[in-house]
């Protein structure tokens, strides 16, 4: 077969920008492709919602690749095992309610499951801000401000572009970047005890895991937090290389947002 490099370029341009264009008016925009973001996006896409996931790095998976201290095994507790086995990740019982999985298999399989569910993934894209709108005296997050990660990394002065979303899920992990930007730039009060970002506390795996799921909720109109970002927002502990809470958090945020979207569609 003869090859024309111009057609290869055209194929990339047309296909990529058709995907981008189909995401200008999203049901849900997920920021961060770690375990919580991947699971959330996968469940919402399976429900038929228009879901995009934006990840700063080239690779999806966030902090899951390296297990603990680069030893690439992850631990999950019994109640979250089904979220791995359902997508085909082999899980082994270690002792009592502690189970292990290969970190690379878990990461790649969850990423593949999200893609196959229909999530539109934009890797190498950084979320640098949100879109805010005010109606009837109440502010709401209505979209995301995006830039190419290499632009951000090089510190180039290039303006971003914008997509709209009915709901945004912040799943950026410890950094809780989107919320920090929202609070820094705007006079807003969050649905947290202090009205601001409560901040992450030191290691306490048991409480942290339970609280990750409890803290997975709307933190500002239109903006949900999931995964480690939930504990950083509402103020709880870190948990280290146990990942059940991250997976359950992704499932919970997807369920909550799906309910609200369905309610909205029914009422329209
Ligand atoms: O940190 P990360 O894996 O988030 P998570 O789903 O899981 C946390 C665990 O990995 C671990 C833990 C114990 O289980 O505490 O840390 O809460 O993934 C967050 C992803 O978000 C990306 C980042 O590159 C990472 O892959 N990210 C962060 N900020 C942005 C972003 C941003 N502004 N724009 C796009 N992606």
Short mmCIF file of C-alpha atoms and ligand atoms in Angstrom, two decimals:
data_model
loop_
_atom_site.label_atom_id
_atom_site.label_comp_id
_atom_site.label_asym_id
_atom_site.label_seq_id
_atom_site.Cartn_x
_atom_site.Cartn_y
_atom_site.Cartn_z
CA UNK A 1 0.00 0.00 0.00
CA UNK A 2 1.34 3.41 -0.90
CA UNK A 3 1.19 5.94 1.92
CA UNK A 4 0.50 9.65 1.77
CA UNK A 5 1.61 11.41 4.95
CA UNK A 6 -0.88 14.20 4.29
CA UNK A 7 -3.77 11.74 4.57
CA UNK A 8 -2.37 10.47 7.86
CA UNK A 9 -2.37 14.06 9.14
CA UNK A 10 -5.87 14.71 7.80
CA UNK A 11 -7.16 11.52 9.45
CA UNK A 12 -5.83 12.67 12.82
CA UNK A 13 -7.13 16.22 12.48
CA UNK A 14 -10.62 15.28 11.38
CA UNK A 15 -11.08 12.45 13.84
CA UNK A 16 -9.67 14.28 16.85
CA UNK A 17 -11.57 17.49 16.27
CA UNK A 18 -14.83 15.64 15.59
CA UNK A 19 -14.35 14.07 19.04
CA UNK A 20 -13.52 17.46 20.57
CA UNK A 21 -16.56 19.05 18.93
CA UNK A 22 -18.83 16.33 20.31
CA UNK A 23 -17.70 17.41 23.79
CA UNK A 24 -18.55 21.11 23.70
CA UNK A 25 -21.79 20.49 25.58
CA UNK A 26 -21.13 17.64 28.01
CA UNK A 27 -23.32 15.94 30.54
CA UNK A 28 -20.28 15.36 32.72
CA UNK A 29 -16.66 16.53 32.54
CA UNK A 30 -14.20 14.56 34.67
CA UNK A 31 -10.92 16.18 35.66
CA UNK A 32 -8.20 13.61 36.33
CA UNK A 33 -7.77 10.06 35.11
CA UNK A 34 -6.76 8.36 38.35
CA UNK A 35 -8.79 5.46 39.77
CA UNK A 36 -11.70 7.56 41.05
CA UNK A 37 -12.02 9.57 37.82
CA UNK A 38 -11.81 6.47 35.62
CA UNK A 39 -14.49 4.58 37.55
CA UNK A 40 -16.79 7.62 37.68
CA UNK A 41 -16.44 8.29 33.95
CA UNK A 42 -16.92 4.63 33.07
CA UNK A 43 -20.20 4.26 34.98
CA UNK A 44 -21.63 7.51 33.63
CA UNK A 45 -20.72 6.61 30.04
CA UNK A 46 -22.29 3.18 30.50
CA UNK A 47 -25.53 5.00 31.38
CA UNK A 48 -25.36 6.72 27.99
CA UNK A 49 -24.33 10.19 29.17
CA UNK A 50 -21.94 12.33 27.16
CA UNK A 51 -18.77 12.15 29.30
CA UNK A 52 -15.28 13.48 28.70
CA UNK A 53 -12.24 12.93 30.88
CA UNK A 54 -9.34 15.38 30.87
CA UNK A 55 -5.95 14.17 32.06
CA UNK A 56 -2.82 16.30 32.25
CA UNK A 57 -0.41 13.44 31.63
CA UNK A 58 -0.09 11.24 28.56
CA UNK A 59 -1.04 8.20 30.59
CA UNK A 60 -4.26 7.50 32.47
CA UNK A 61 -4.10 5.91 35.90
CA UNK A 62 -2.85 8.64 38.23
CA UNK A 63 -1.28 7.22 41.36
CA UNK A 64 -2.21 3.62 40.74
CA UNK A 65 0.70 2.47 38.54
CA UNK A 66 3.28 2.34 41.30
CA UNK A 67 1.34 0.58 44.08
CA UNK A 68 3.18 1.57 47.27
CA UNK A 69 6.64 3.12 46.90
CA UNK A 70 6.88 1.85 43.27
CA UNK A 71 6.20 -1.77 44.34
CA UNK A 72 3.50 -2.28 41.77
CA UNK A 73 0.90 -4.16 43.76
CA UNK A 74 -2.25 -2.46 45.02
CA UNK A 75 -4.37 -3.47 47.99
CA UNK A 76 -8.16 -3.29 47.99
CA UNK A 77 -10.62 -4.21 50.71
CA UNK A 78 -13.35 -6.78 50.24
CA UNK A 79 -16.24 -4.39 49.58
CA UNK A 80 -14.52 -2.92 46.51
CA UNK A 81 -13.21 -6.15 44.95
CA UNK A 82 -16.26 -6.39 42.65
CA UNK A 83 -15.33 -3.09 40.98
CA UNK A 84 -12.08 -4.66 39.78
CA UNK A 85 -13.33 -8.16 38.98
CA UNK A 86 -16.34 -6.77 37.06
CA UNK A 87 -13.98 -5.23 34.49
CA UNK A 88 -11.71 -8.28 34.40
CA UNK A 89 -8.89 -7.48 36.83
CA UNK A 90 -7.66 -10.64 38.60
CA UNK A 91 -7.76 -10.14 42.38
CA UNK A 92 -6.16 -12.39 45.00
CA UNK A 93 -7.16 -12.68 48.63
CA UNK A 94 -4.16 -11.91 50.82
CA UNK A 95 -5.58 -12.28 54.31
CA UNK A 96 -8.93 -11.60 55.97
CA UNK A 97 -10.65 -8.81 53.98
CA UNK A 98 -7.42 -7.63 52.29
CA UNK A 99 -7.04 -8.37 48.58
CA UNK A 100 -4.26 -7.55 46.12
CA UNK A 101 -4.14 -6.83 42.39
CA UNK A 102 -1.31 -6.17 39.99
CA UNK A 103 -1.10 -2.36 39.74
CA UNK A 104 -0.33 -2.33 36.02
CA UNK A 105 -3.14 -4.75 35.17
CA UNK A 106 -5.59 -2.80 37.33
CA UNK A 107 -4.60 0.53 35.79
CA UNK A 108 -4.64 -0.56 32.17
CA UNK A 109 -7.82 -2.62 32.53
CA UNK A 110 -9.76 0.20 34.23
CA UNK A 111 -8.55 2.65 31.59
CA UNK A 112 -9.60 0.28 28.81
CA UNK A 113 -13.00 -0.28 30.46
CA UNK A 114 -13.59 3.48 30.63
CA UNK A 115 -12.66 3.93 26.95
CA UNK A 116 -14.80 0.99 25.89
CA UNK A 117 -17.75 2.36 27.85
CA UNK A 118 -17.64 5.43 25.61
CA UNK A 119 -15.76 7.97 27.71
CA UNK A 120 -14.10 10.52 25.45
CA UNK A 121 -10.59 10.78 26.81
CA UNK A 122 -8.43 13.86 26.30
CA UNK A 123 -5.01 13.09 27.65
CA UNK A 124 -2.23 15.67 27.63
CA UNK A 125 -4.89 18.30 28.41
CA UNK A 126 -4.77 20.37 31.61
CA UNK A 127 -7.75 21.98 33.25
CA UNK A 128 -6.65 25.44 34.30
CA UNK A 129 -9.92 26.99 35.42
CA UNK A 130 -13.70 26.61 35.53
CA UNK A 131 -16.51 28.57 33.87
CA UNK A 132 -18.78 30.32 36.39
CA UNK A 133 -22.28 31.63 35.72
CA UNK A 134 -24.72 33.39 38.00
CA UNK A 135 -28.47 32.98 37.83
CA UNK A 136 -31.01 34.17 40.43
CA UNK A 137 -28.18 35.28 42.69
CA UNK A 138 -26.53 31.82 42.76
CA UNK A 139 -23.24 30.97 41.11
CA UNK A 140 -22.64 27.64 39.41
CA UNK A 141 -19.79 25.87 37.62
CA UNK A 142 -20.92 25.36 34.03
CA UNK A 143 -17.77 24.26 32.25
CA UNK A 144 -14.01 23.90 32.11
CA UNK A 145 -11.13 25.97 30.79
CA UNK A 146 -8.63 23.74 28.99
CA UNK A 147 -5.12 24.07 27.73
CA UNK A 148 -2.58 21.72 26.20
CA UNK A 149 -0.31 20.29 28.90
CA UNK A 150 2.87 21.15 26.94
CA UNK A 151 1.71 24.80 26.83
CA UNK A 152 1.27 24.72 30.60
CA UNK A 153 4.60 22.95 31.16
CA UNK A 154 6.54 25.36 28.95
CA UNK A 155 4.85 28.34 30.56
CA UNK A 156 3.81 29.65 27.15
CA UNK A 157 1.37 32.53 26.96
CA UNK A 158 -1.35 30.80 24.93
CA UNK A 159 -5.02 31.29 25.69
CA UNK A 160 -7.12 28.26 26.62
CA UNK A 161 -10.39 26.97 25.15
CA UNK A 162 -13.65 26.12 26.89
CA UNK A 163 -16.15 23.26 27.08
CA UNK A 164 -19.55 23.30 28.78
CA UNK A 165 -20.72 20.63 31.25
CA UNK A 166 -23.85 20.10 33.33
CA UNK A 167 -21.66 18.61 36.06
CA UNK A 168 -17.92 18.63 36.67
CA UNK A 169 -16.17 15.97 38.75
CA UNK A 170 -12.91 17.04 40.30
CA UNK A 171 -10.81 13.87 40.64
CA UNK A 172 -7.38 15.47 40.67
CA UNK A 173 -6.17 13.66 43.80
CA UNK A 174 -4.21 15.29 46.60
CA UNK A 175 -3.76 18.54 44.67
CA UNK A 176 -7.50 19.38 44.44
CA UNK A 177 -6.47 21.88 41.79
CA UNK A 178 -9.78 22.90 40.29
CA UNK A 179 -11.33 23.80 43.62
CA UNK A 180 -8.23 25.72 44.70
CA UNK A 181 -8.49 27.81 41.56
CA UNK A 182 -12.21 28.39 42.07
CA UNK A 183 -11.64 29.57 45.66
CA UNK A 184 -8.57 31.67 44.86
CA UNK A 185 -10.23 33.60 42.06
CA UNK A 186 -13.78 34.04 43.25
CA UNK A 187 -15.68 35.12 46.29
CA UNK A 188 -17.44 31.79 46.80
CA UNK A 189 -18.55 29.65 49.70
CA UNK A 190 -18.20 25.88 49.41
CA UNK A 191 -20.50 23.24 50.93
CA UNK A 192 -17.75 22.42 53.45
CA UNK A 193 -17.91 23.06 57.22
CA UNK A 194 -15.82 26.25 56.96
CA UNK A 195 -16.99 27.27 53.51
CA UNK A 196 -13.41 26.91 52.26
CA UNK A 197 -11.11 23.99 51.46
CA UNK A 198 -10.59 22.04 54.70
CA UNK A 199 -7.31 20.43 53.61
CA UNK A 200 -5.85 16.95 53.79
CA UNK A 201 -4.67 15.35 57.03
CA UNK A 202 -1.91 12.80 57.69
CA UNK A 203 -2.09 9.01 57.35
CA UNK A 204 -5.02 7.09 58.87
CA UNK A 205 -6.09 4.49 56.33
CA UNK A 206 -9.24 3.18 58.01
CA UNK A 207 -10.89 6.54 58.58
CA UNK A 208 -9.60 7.93 55.32
CA UNK A 209 -11.12 5.12 53.29
CA UNK A 210 -14.54 5.49 54.90
CA UNK A 211 -14.43 9.26 54.63
CA UNK A 212 -13.39 9.23 50.98
CA UNK A 213 -16.77 7.79 50.14
CA UNK A 214 -18.67 10.04 52.59
CA UNK A 215 -16.89 13.14 51.28
CA UNK A 216 -17.67 12.29 47.67
CA UNK A 217 -20.35 14.87 46.96
CA UNK A 218 -21.17 18.23 45.52
CA UNK A 219 -18.80 20.82 46.94
CA UNK A 220 -20.13 23.80 44.98
CA UNK A 221 -23.11 24.02 42.61
CA UNK A 222 -22.22 21.98 39.53
CA UNK A 223 -18.93 20.71 40.97
CA UNK A 224 -18.46 17.33 42.69
CA UNK A 225 -15.29 16.03 44.34
CA UNK A 226 -14.24 12.37 44.21
CA UNK A 227 -11.28 10.28 45.33
CA UNK A 228 -8.49 11.87 47.31
CA UNK A 229 -9.76 15.30 46.23
CA UNK A 230 -12.88 14.63 48.32
CA UNK A 231 -10.82 14.19 51.50
CA UNK A 232 -8.64 17.18 50.65
CA UNK A 233 -11.79 19.30 50.19
CA UNK A 234 -13.81 18.20 53.19
CA UNK A 235 -10.84 17.59 55.47
CA UNK A 236 -9.86 14.00 56.12
CA UNK A 237 -6.88 11.71 56.20
CA UNK A 238 -4.72 10.15 53.50
CA UNK A 239 -4.69 6.40 53.12
CA UNK A 240 -1.65 5.32 51.11
CA UNK A 241 -1.70 2.40 48.67
CA UNK A 242 -5.14 1.00 49.47
CA UNK A 243 -7.45 1.80 46.57
CA UNK A 244 -10.92 0.52 47.49
CA UNK A 245 -12.10 3.95 48.63
CA UNK A 246 -11.04 5.48 45.30
CA UNK A 247 -13.04 2.92 43.32
CA UNK A 248 -16.11 3.20 45.57
CA UNK A 249 -15.91 6.99 45.41
CA UNK A 250 -15.97 6.85 41.61
CA UNK A 251 -19.00 4.60 41.73
CA UNK A 252 -20.80 6.88 44.22
CA UNK A 253 -20.26 10.11 42.32
CA UNK A 254 -21.44 8.47 39.11
CA UNK A 255 -24.59 7.22 40.81
CA UNK A 256 -25.38 10.61 42.38
CA UNK A 257 -24.84 12.57 39.17
CA UNK A 258 -26.73 10.02 37.06
CA UNK A 259 -29.76 10.48 39.37
CA UNK A 260 -29.63 14.24 38.99
CA UNK A 261 -29.19 14.07 35.22
CA UNK A 262 -32.08 11.66 34.85
CA UNK A 263 -34.25 13.85 37.02
CA UNK A 264 -33.29 16.85 34.88
CA UNK A 265 -34.08 15.03 31.62
CA UNK A 266 -37.44 13.92 32.96
CA UNK A 267 -38.31 17.44 34.03
CA UNK A 268 -37.31 19.06 30.70
O1 LIG B 1 -3.98 11.18 42.14
P1 LIG B 1 -4.93 10.33 41.37
O2 LIG B 1 -4.62 8.89 41.22
O3 LIG B 1 -6.39 10.57 41.99
P2 LIG B 1 -7.44 9.65 42.79
O4 LIG B 1 -8.35 9.02 41.82
O5 LIG B 1 -6.56 8.49 43.43
C1 LIG B 1 -5.67 8.74 44.47
C2 LIG B 1 -4.69 7.58 44.54
O6 LIG B 1 -3.99 7.46 43.33
C3 LIG B 1 -3.67 7.72 45.65
C4 LIG B 1 -4.21 7.59 47.03
C5 LIG B 1 -4.65 6.29 47.61
O7 LIG B 1 -5.45 5.50 46.96
O8 LIG B 1 -4.22 8.55 47.75
O9 LIG B 1 -2.99 8.96 45.53
O10 LIG B 1 -7.99 10.51 43.84
O11 LIG B 1 -5.12 10.92 39.91
C6 LIG B 1 -5.35 12.29 39.70
C7 LIG B 1 -5.09 12.57 38.24
O12 LIG B 1 -5.51 13.90 37.96
C8 LIG B 1 -4.58 14.49 37.06
C9 LIG B 1 -3.23 13.92 37.50
O13 LIG B 1 -2.28 13.99 36.45
C10 LIG B 1 -3.61 12.49 37.87
O14 LIG B 1 -3.44 11.60 36.80
N1 LIG B 1 -4.70 15.94 37.21
C11 LIG B 1 -4.41 16.67 38.31
N2 LIG B 1 -4.67 17.96 38.09
C12 LIG B 1 -5.15 18.06 36.81
C13 LIG B 1 -5.16 16.76 36.25
C14 LIG B 1 -5.59 19.13 35.99
N3 LIG B 1 -5.60 20.39 36.44
N4 LIG B 1 -5.98 18.87 34.72
C15 LIG B 1 -5.98 17.59 34.25
N5 LIG B 1 -5.57 16.54 35.00
#
